[in-house]
Coordinates of C-alpha atoms and ligand atoms in Angstrom, one line a residue:
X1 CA 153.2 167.7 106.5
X2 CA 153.7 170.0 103.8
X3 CA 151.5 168.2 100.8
X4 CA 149.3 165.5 101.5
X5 CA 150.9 162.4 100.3
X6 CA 150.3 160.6 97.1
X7 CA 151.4 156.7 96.6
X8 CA 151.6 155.1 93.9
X9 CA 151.9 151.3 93.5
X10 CA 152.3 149.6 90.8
X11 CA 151.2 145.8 91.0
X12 CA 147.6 145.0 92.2
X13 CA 148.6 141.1 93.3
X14 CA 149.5 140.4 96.7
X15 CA 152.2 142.5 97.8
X16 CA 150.8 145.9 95.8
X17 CA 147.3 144.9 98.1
X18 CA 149.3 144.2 101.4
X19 CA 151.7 147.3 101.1
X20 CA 148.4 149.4 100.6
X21 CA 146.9 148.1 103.6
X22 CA 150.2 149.3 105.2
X23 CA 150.7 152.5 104.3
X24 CA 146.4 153.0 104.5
X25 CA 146.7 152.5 108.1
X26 CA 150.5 154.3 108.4
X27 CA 149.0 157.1 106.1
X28 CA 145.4 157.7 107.1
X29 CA 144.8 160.6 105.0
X30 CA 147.1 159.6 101.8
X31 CA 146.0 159.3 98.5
X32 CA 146.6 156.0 97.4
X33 CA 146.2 154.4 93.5
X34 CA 147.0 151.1 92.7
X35 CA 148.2 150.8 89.0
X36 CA 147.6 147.3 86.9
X37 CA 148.3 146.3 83.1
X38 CA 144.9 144.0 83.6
X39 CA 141.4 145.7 83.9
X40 CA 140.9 143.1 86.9
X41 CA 142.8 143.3 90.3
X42 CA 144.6 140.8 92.9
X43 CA 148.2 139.4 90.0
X44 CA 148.3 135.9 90.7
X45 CA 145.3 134.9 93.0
X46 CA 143.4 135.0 90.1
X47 CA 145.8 134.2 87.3
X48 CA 148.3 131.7 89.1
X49 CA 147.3 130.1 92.1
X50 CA 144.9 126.7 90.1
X51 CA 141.5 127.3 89.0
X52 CA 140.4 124.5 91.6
X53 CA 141.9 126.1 94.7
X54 CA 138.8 128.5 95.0
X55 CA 139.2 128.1 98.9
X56 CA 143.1 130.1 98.3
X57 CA 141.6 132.5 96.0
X58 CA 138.8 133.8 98.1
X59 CA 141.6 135.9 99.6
X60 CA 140.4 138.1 96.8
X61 CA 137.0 139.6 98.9
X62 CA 139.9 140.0 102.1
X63 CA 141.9 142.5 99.2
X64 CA 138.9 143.8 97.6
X65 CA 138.2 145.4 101.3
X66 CA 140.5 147.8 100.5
X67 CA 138.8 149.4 97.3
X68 CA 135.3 149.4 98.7
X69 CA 136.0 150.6 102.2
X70 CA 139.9 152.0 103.0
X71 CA 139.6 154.5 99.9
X72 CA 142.3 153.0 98.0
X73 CA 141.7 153.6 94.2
X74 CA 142.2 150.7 91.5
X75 CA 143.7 152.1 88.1
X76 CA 143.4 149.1 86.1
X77 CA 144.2 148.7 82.2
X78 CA 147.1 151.3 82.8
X79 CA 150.9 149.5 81.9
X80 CA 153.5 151.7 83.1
X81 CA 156.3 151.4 80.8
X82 CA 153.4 151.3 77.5
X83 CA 150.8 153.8 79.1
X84 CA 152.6 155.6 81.3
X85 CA 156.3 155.8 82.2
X86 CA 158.2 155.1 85.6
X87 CA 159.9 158.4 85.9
X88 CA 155.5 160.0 84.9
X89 CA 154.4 158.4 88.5
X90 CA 157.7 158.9 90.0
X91 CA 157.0 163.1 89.0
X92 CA 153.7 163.1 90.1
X93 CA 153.6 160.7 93.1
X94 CA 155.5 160.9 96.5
X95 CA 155.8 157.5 96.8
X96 CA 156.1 154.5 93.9
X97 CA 156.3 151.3 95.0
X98 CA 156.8 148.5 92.5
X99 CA 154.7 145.7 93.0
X100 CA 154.6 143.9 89.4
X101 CA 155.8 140.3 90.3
X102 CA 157.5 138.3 88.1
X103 CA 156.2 137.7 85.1
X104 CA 158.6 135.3 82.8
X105 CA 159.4 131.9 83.2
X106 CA 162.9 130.4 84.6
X107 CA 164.8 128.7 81.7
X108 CA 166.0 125.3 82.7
X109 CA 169.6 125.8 81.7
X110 CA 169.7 122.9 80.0
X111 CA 170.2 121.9 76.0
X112 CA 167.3 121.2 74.3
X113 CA 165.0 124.3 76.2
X114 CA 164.4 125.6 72.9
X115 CA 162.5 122.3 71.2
X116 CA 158.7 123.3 70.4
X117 CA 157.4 121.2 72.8
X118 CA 159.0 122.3 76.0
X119 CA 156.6 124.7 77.3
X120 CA 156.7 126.8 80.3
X121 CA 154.6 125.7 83.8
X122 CA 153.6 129.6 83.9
X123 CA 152.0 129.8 80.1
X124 CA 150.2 126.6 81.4
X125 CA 148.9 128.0 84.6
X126 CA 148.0 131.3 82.7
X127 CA 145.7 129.3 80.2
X128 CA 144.1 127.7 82.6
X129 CA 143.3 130.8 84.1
X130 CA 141.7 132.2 81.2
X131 CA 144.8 134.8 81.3
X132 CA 143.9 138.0 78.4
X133 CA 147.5 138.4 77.7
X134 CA 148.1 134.5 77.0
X135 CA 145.9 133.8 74.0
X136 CA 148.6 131.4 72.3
X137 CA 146.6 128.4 72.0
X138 CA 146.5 125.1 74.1
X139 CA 150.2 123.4 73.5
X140 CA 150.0 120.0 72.1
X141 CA 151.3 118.0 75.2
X142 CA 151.0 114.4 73.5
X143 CA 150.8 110.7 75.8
X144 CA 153.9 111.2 77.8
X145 CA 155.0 114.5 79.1
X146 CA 157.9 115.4 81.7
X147 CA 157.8 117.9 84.5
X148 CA 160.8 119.1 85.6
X149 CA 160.5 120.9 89.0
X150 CA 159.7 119.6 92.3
X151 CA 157.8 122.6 93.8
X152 CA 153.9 123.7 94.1
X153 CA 153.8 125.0 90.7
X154 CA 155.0 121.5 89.1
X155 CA 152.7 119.8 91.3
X156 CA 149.7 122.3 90.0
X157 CA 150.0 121.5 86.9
X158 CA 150.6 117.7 87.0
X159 CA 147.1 118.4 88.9
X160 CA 145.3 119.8 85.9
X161 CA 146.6 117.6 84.2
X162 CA 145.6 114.3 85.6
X163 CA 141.8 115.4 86.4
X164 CA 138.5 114.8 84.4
X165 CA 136.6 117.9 83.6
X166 CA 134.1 116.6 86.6
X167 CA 136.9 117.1 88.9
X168 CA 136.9 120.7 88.5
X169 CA 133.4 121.8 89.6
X170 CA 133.0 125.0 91.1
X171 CA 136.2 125.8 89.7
X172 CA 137.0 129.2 87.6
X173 CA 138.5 127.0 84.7
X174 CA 138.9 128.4 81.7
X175 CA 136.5 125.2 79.7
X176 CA 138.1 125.6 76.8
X177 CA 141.1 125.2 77.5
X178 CA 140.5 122.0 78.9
X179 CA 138.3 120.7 76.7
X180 CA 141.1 121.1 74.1
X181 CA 143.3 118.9 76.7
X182 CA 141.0 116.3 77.7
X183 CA 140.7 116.1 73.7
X184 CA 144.3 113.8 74.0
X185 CA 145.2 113.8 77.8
X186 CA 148.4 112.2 78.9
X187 CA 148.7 108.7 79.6
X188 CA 152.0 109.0 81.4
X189 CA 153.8 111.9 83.2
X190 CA 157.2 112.3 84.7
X191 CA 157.5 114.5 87.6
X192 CA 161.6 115.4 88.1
X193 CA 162.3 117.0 91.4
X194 CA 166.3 117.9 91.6
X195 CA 165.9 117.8 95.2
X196 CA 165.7 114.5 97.8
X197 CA 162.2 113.9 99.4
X198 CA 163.6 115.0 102.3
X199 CA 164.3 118.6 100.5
X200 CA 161.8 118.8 98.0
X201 CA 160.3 122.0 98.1
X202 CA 156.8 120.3 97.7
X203 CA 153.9 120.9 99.9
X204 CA 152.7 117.5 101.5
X205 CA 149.1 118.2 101.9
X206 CA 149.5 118.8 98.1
X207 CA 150.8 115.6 97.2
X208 CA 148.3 114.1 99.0
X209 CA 145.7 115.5 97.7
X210 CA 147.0 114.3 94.3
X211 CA 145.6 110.8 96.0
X212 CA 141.8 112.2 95.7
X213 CA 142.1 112.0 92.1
X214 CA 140.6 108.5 90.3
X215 CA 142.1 106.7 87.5
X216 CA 145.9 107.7 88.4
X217 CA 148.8 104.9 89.3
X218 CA 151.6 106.6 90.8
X219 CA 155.0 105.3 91.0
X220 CA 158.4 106.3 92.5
X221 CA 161.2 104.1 91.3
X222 CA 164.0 105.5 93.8
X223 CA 163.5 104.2 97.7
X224 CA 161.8 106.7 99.7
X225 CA 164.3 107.7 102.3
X226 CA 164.1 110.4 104.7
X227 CA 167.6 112.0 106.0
X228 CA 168.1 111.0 110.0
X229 CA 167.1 114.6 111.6
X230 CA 164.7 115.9 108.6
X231 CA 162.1 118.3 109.6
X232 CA 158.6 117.4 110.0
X233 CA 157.6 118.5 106.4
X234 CA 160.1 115.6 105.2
X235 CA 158.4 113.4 106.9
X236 CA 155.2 114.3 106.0
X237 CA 156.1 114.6 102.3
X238 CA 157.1 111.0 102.8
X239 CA 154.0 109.8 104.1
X240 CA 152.5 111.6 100.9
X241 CA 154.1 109.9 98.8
X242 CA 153.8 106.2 100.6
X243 CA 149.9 107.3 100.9
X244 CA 149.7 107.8 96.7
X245 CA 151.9 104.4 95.9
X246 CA 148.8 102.7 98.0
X247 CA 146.3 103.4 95.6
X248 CA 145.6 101.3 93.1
X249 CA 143.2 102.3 90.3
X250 CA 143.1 98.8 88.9
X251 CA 141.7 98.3 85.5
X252 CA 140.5 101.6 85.8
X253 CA 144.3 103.3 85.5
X254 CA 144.0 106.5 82.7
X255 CA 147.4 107.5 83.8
X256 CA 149.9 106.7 85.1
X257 CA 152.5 109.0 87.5
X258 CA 156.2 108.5 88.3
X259 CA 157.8 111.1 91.0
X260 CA 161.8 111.0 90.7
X261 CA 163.3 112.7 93.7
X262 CA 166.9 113.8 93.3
X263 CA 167.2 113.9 89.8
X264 CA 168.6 116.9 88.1
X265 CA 167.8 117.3 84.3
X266 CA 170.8 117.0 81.5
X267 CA 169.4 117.5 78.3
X268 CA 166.2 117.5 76.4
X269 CA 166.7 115.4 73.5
X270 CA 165.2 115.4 70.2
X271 CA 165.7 115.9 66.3
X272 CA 163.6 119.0 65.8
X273 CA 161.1 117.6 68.4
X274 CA 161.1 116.4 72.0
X275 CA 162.2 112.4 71.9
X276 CA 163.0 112.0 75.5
X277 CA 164.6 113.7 79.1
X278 CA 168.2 112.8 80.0
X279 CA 168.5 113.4 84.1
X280 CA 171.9 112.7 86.6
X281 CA 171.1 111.4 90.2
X282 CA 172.1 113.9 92.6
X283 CA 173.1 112.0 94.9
X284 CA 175.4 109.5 92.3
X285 CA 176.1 111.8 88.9
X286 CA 177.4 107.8 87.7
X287 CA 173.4 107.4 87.6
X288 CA 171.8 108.1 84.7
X289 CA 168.2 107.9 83.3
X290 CA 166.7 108.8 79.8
X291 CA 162.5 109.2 80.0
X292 CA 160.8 109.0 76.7
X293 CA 158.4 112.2 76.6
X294 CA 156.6 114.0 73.5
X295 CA 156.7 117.2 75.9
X296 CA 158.3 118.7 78.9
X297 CA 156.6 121.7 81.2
X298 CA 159.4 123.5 82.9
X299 CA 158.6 124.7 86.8
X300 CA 161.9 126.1 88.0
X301 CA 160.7 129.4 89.0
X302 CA 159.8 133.1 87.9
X303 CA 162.1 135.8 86.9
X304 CA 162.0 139.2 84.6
X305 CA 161.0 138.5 81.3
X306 CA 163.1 138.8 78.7
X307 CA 161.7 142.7 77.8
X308 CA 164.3 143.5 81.5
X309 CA 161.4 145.8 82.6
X310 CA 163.1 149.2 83.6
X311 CA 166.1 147.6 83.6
X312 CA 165.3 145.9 87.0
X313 CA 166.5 142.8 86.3
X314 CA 169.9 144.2 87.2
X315 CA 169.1 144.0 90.0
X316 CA 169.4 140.4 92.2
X317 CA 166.6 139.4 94.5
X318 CA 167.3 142.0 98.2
X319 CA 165.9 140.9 101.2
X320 CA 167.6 143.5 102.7
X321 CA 165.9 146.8 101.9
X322 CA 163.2 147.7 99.6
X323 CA 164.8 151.1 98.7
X324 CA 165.6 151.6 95.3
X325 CA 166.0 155.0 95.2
X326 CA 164.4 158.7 96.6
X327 CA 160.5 157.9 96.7
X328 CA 161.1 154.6 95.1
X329 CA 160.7 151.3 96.7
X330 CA 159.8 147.5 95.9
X331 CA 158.1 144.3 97.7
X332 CA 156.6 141.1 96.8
X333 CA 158.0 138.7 94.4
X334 CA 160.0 142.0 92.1
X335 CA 162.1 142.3 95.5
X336 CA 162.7 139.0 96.8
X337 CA 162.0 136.2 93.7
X338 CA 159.3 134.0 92.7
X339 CA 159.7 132.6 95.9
X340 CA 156.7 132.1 99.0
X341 CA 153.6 131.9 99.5
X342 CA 150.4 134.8 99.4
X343 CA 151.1 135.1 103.3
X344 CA 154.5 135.2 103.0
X345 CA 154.1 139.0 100.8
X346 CA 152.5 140.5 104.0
X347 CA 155.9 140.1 106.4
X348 CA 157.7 141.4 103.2
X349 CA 154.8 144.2 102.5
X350 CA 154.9 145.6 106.1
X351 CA 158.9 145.6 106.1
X352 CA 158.6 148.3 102.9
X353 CA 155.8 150.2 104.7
X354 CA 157.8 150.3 107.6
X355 CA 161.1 152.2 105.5
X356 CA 158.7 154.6 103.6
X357 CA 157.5 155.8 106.9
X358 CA 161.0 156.3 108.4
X359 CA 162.2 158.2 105.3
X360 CA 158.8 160.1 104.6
X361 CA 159.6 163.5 105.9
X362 CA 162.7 163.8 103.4
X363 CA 159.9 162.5 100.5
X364 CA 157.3 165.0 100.9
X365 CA 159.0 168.7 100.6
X366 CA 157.6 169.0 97.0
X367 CA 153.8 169.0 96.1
X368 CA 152.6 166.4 94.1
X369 CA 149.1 165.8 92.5
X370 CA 149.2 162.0 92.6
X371 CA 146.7 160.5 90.2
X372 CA 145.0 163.8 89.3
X373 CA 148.7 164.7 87.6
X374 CA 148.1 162.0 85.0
X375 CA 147.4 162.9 81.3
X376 CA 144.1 162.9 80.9
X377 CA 144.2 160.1 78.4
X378 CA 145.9 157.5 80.8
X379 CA 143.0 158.8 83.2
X380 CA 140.3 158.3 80.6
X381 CA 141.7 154.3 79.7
X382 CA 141.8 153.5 83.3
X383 CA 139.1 150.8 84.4
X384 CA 138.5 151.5 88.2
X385 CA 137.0 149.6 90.8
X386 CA 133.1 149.8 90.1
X387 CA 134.0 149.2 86.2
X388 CA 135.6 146.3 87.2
X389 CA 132.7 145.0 89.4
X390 CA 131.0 145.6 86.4
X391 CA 133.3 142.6 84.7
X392 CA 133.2 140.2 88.0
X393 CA 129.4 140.6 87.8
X394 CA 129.4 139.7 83.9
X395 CA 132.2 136.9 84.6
X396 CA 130.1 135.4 87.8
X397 CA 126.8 134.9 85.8
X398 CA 128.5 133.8 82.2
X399 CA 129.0 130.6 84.6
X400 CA 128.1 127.4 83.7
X401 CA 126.1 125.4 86.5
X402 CA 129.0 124.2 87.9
X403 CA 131.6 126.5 87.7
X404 CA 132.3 129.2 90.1
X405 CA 132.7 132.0 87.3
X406 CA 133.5 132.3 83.6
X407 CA 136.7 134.3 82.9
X408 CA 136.7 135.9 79.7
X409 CA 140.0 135.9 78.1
X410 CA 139.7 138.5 76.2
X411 CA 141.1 141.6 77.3
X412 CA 139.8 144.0 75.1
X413 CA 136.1 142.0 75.6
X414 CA 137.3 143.2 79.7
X415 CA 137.7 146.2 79.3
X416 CA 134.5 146.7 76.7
X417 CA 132.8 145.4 79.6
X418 CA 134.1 147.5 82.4
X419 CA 133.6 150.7 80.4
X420 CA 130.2 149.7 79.3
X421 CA 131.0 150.1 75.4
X422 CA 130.0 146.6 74.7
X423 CA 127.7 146.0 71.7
X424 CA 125.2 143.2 72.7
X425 CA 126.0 141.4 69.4
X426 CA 129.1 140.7 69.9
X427 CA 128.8 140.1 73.6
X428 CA 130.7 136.6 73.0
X429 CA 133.7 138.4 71.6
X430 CA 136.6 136.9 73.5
X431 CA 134.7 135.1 75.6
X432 CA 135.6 131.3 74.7
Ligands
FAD501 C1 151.2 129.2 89.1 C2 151.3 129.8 90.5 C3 150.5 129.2 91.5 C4 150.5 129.7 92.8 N1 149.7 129.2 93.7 C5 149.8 129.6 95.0 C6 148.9 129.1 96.0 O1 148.1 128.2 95.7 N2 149.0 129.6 97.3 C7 149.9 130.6 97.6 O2 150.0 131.0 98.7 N3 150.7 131.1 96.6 C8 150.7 130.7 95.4 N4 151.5 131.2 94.4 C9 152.4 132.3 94.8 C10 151.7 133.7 94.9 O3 150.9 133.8 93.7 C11 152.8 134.8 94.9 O4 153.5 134.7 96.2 C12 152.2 136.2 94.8 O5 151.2 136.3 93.8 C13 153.3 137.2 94.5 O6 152.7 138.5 94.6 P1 153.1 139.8 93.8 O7 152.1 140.8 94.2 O8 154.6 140.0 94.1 O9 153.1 139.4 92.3 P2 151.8 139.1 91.3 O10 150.8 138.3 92.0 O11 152.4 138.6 90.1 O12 151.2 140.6 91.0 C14 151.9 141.5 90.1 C15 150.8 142.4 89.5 O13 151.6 143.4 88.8 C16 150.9 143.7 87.6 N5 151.9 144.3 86.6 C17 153.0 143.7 86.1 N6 153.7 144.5 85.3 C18 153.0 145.7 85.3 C19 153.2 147.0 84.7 N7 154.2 147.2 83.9 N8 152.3 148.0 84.9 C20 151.2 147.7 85.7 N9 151.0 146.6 86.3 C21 151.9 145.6 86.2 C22 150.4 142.3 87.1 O14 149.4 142.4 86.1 C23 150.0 141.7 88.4 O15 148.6 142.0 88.7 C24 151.4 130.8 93.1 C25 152.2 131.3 92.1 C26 152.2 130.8 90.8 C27 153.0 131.4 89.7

C-alpha cells in the first residue's frame, strides 16, 4: 500500500452506512468520511420511513455504531455540488462513492400533474418528518383526496392520513404538521393501485395494519380475485384486504377508504383546480371510472430531481456494476432506483465494496489527504458526529410526553444547535 486509503461517501442513509461498514471491515486502517447536505445522519430512516414506524427506524442506533465505535467520521451540513464539488472529493479522496438516494418525486405522466392540488407522496412524507429542507407549508388536501400508487409509500401516507393525533404516540411526528391536517381531515380517500391484488406491490402486514385504525370504512368496489398460482404475498394481500372490508366502524365512520386494484390513472381533471381522477381498468381499457377529489398525492416512485445532479440522471438505474468511473462508484437507491427495502441496500452495499476492493491496487498509486485536503471552510461548516449528538439530545428532550422526540425543522436552528452558537432567546427559532 502506497498511501493509506481515503473514502469518501457521499449519502449518510442506508447504503452510504452499509457500504462504510464494508469497506471498515475490507479496509481496516482506511480513513473513511461520510458526507451529508443535513446536519443529522441515516437519509430516509429518519426523513422517509413514517413517523409511527419507530420500531423500523431504531435501525438508526445499528448505523450510529459506526461513528462511535468503527472510526468512521460524519461530515454533516456539507452539499457537494453547493459546498464542495464532485471532482474536490474525487482530488482528494481515493475512493468516492455516491450514496445520495433519490431525492425528487416520479411525475405521474398523466394530464392534469400540474393542478395545485396534486402534491407529491414524498413532500408529504418529508413534512411529516419535520424535514429542514421542506418548509412549504401543509398542502390543503380538502374532504376527498386520491392516491395514485399502490406501493408502501401510498399506503404510508393514506396511514397518516386516516389517524387521530392519539394514534401517533411515541411517534417522531412533526405536531404541527398535523395539527394543521387534523384542522380539516379527509372524509374520503381513493387509493389507485395500477396493479391487480395479486401484483400490487403492497406489503400485506401493512394493509392490515390499516385495520387497527378506528373510525375508517373501507371499501373495494372490484371483486377480490387472486390469479390461480399467485405467490404467497398475493394471498396474503388478499386476506388484508377481506380482513379491512370486515370492519365496520358503525356510526362512528370519520372516513371512509376505497382501494381500486388494476386501475391505471388517465387524467386529473379540473378548471384551474382538481375536480376529479379519470382511471382505465387494466384488465378492460373499455372500463372507465371518474372519482371526484379536491386533491391527488402521487406515489409512483423516486427519481433525480429536476436540478439532474452531476448529470447522473443520464444515467438508467445498473444493477450491474457500481463503477462509474476510476475511484468512482455508486449503491443504494442512486444506482438501482427508488426501489427496496432498508435491508435490501446491504446485498447492493456489499456488491460495491466488493468491486472497490478488486480494483483498489490500480486506485491507490497517488497520495491523497482525504478529508484533511478540504478547504478549511468546508471543514469549519461541517457538523460531525458529537455536534450532532448534541441536536438528538436537544430533539429527544424538546419531546412532548408522548412523543418519541421533537424534530426541529429548521435547519439553520440544527446546525445553531450542533455548533453550539445558539442564543437562548431564540432557542424556539425553527422549532415549530
Ligand atoms: C417515504 C418513504 C418511506 C419508506 N419507508 C420504508 C420502511 O418503512 N421500511 C423500509 O425498509 N424502507 C422504507 N423506505 C425505503 C428506504 O428508505 C430506502 O430503501 C433507503 O433509504 C435508500 O437508501 P439510500 O441510502 O440509497 O438513500 P437515502 O436514504 O435517500 O439517503 C441519501 C442521503 O444522501 C444525502 N444527500 C443527497 N444529496 C446529497 C449531496 N449533494 N451532498 C451530500 N449529501 C447528499 C441525503 O441528505 C440523504 O441523507 C421508504 C422510503 C420512502 C421514500
Amino acid at each position: 500500500m502506497d498511501t493509506p486509503l481515503s473514502i469518501a461517501v457521499i449519502g449518510s442513509g442506508p447504503s452510504g452506512c452499509y457500504i462504510a461498514q464494508s469497506l471498515r471491515r475490507s479496509f481496516p486502517q482506511s480513513e473513511i468520511t461520510i458526507y451529508d447536505r443535513l446536519a443529522s445522519p441515516f437519509g430516509l430512516v429518519r426523513y422517509g420511513v413514517a413517523p409511527d414506524h419507530q420500531s423500523t427506524k431504531s435501525i438508526q442506533s445499528q448505523f450510529a455504531r459506526l461513528f462511535e465505535r468503527e472510526n468512521v467520521r460524519f461530515a454533516g451540513n456539507i452539499e457537494v455540488g453547493r459546498d464542495i464539488s464532485l471532482d474536490q472529493l474525487r482530488n482528494t479522496h481515493h475512493i468516492v462513492v455516491l450514496a445520495a438516494g433519490l431525492p425528487g418525486d416520479r411525475p405521474v405522466g398523466v394530464p392534469g400533474e400540474d393542478l395545485p392540488e396534486v402534491y407529491r407522496a414524498g413532500r408529504l412524507t418529508r413534512l411529516f418528518n419535520a424535514h429542514p429542507l421542506e418548509q412549504t407549508g401543509v398542502p390543503k388536501l380538502g374532504k376527498s383526496v386520491a392516491i395514485i400508487g399502490g406501493g408502501n409509500v401510498s399506503i404510508d401516507v393514506l396511514r397518516m392520513l386516516i389517524k387521530q393525533p392519539e394514534d401517533f404516540v411515541n411517534s417522531d411526528i412533526d405536531d404541527a404538521v398535523l395539527a394543521d391536517y387534523v384542522r380539516a381531515p379527509a372524509g374520503r380517500i381513493d387509493l389507485i393501485c395500477r396493479s391487480t391484488i395479486t401484483n400490487a406491490p403492497s406489503d400485506p402486514v401493512m394493509l392490515a395494519e390499516l385495520g387497527r385504525i378506528q373510525g375508517v370504512r373501507f371499501s373495494c368496489p372490484d371483486p377480490i380475485e387472486v390469479a390461480e398460482g399467485a405467490p404467497r404475498t398475493a394471498l396474503a394481500r388478499a386476506k388484508a384486504v377481506e380482513g379491512l372490508l370486515a370492519i365496520d366502524p358503525g356510526t362512528e365512520t370519520r372516513v371512509e377508504v376505497a382501494l381500486h386494484f388494476g386501475w391505471a390513472p388517465v387524467s386529473i381533471n379540473g378548471d384551474g383546480h382538481v375536480r376529479n381522477v379519470e382511471l382505465r381498468s387494466v384488465n378492460d381499457d373499455r372500463r372507465n371510472l371518474h372519482l371526484d377529489a379536491d386533491s391527488v398525492v402521487t406515489a409512483v416512485g423516486f427519481d433525480f430531481d429536476d436540478g439532474d445532479w452531476h448529470g447522473l440522471g443520464a444515467l438508467k438505474a445498473n444493477l450491474e456494476s457500481g463503477a462509474m468511473d476510476h475511484g468512482l462508484y455508486r449503491t443504494g437507491w442512486i444506482k438501482r432506483g427508488s426501489r427496496g427495502t432498508i435491508a435490501e441496500n446491504r446485498s447492493c452495499a456489499k456488491a460495491v465494496a466488493e468491486e472497490i476492493v478488486a480494483s483498489v491496487d490500480a486506485l491507490q498509486r497517488q497520495t491523497k489527504p482525504g478529508y484533511g485536503g478540504l478547504p478549511d471552510e468546508v471543514r469549519a461548516r461541517a457538523v460531525d458526529y458529537s455536534a450532532w449528538k448534541r441536536v438528538d439530545a436537544a430533539e429527544t428532550e424538546a419531546a412532548p410526553g408522548d412523543r418519541s422526540r421533537r424534530k426541529f425543522p429548521s435547519h439553520e436552528h440544527m446546525v445553531a444547535i450542533a455548533h453550539n452558537k445558539l442564543v437562548q432567546t431564540s432557542a424556539g427559532t425553527g422549532a415549530n
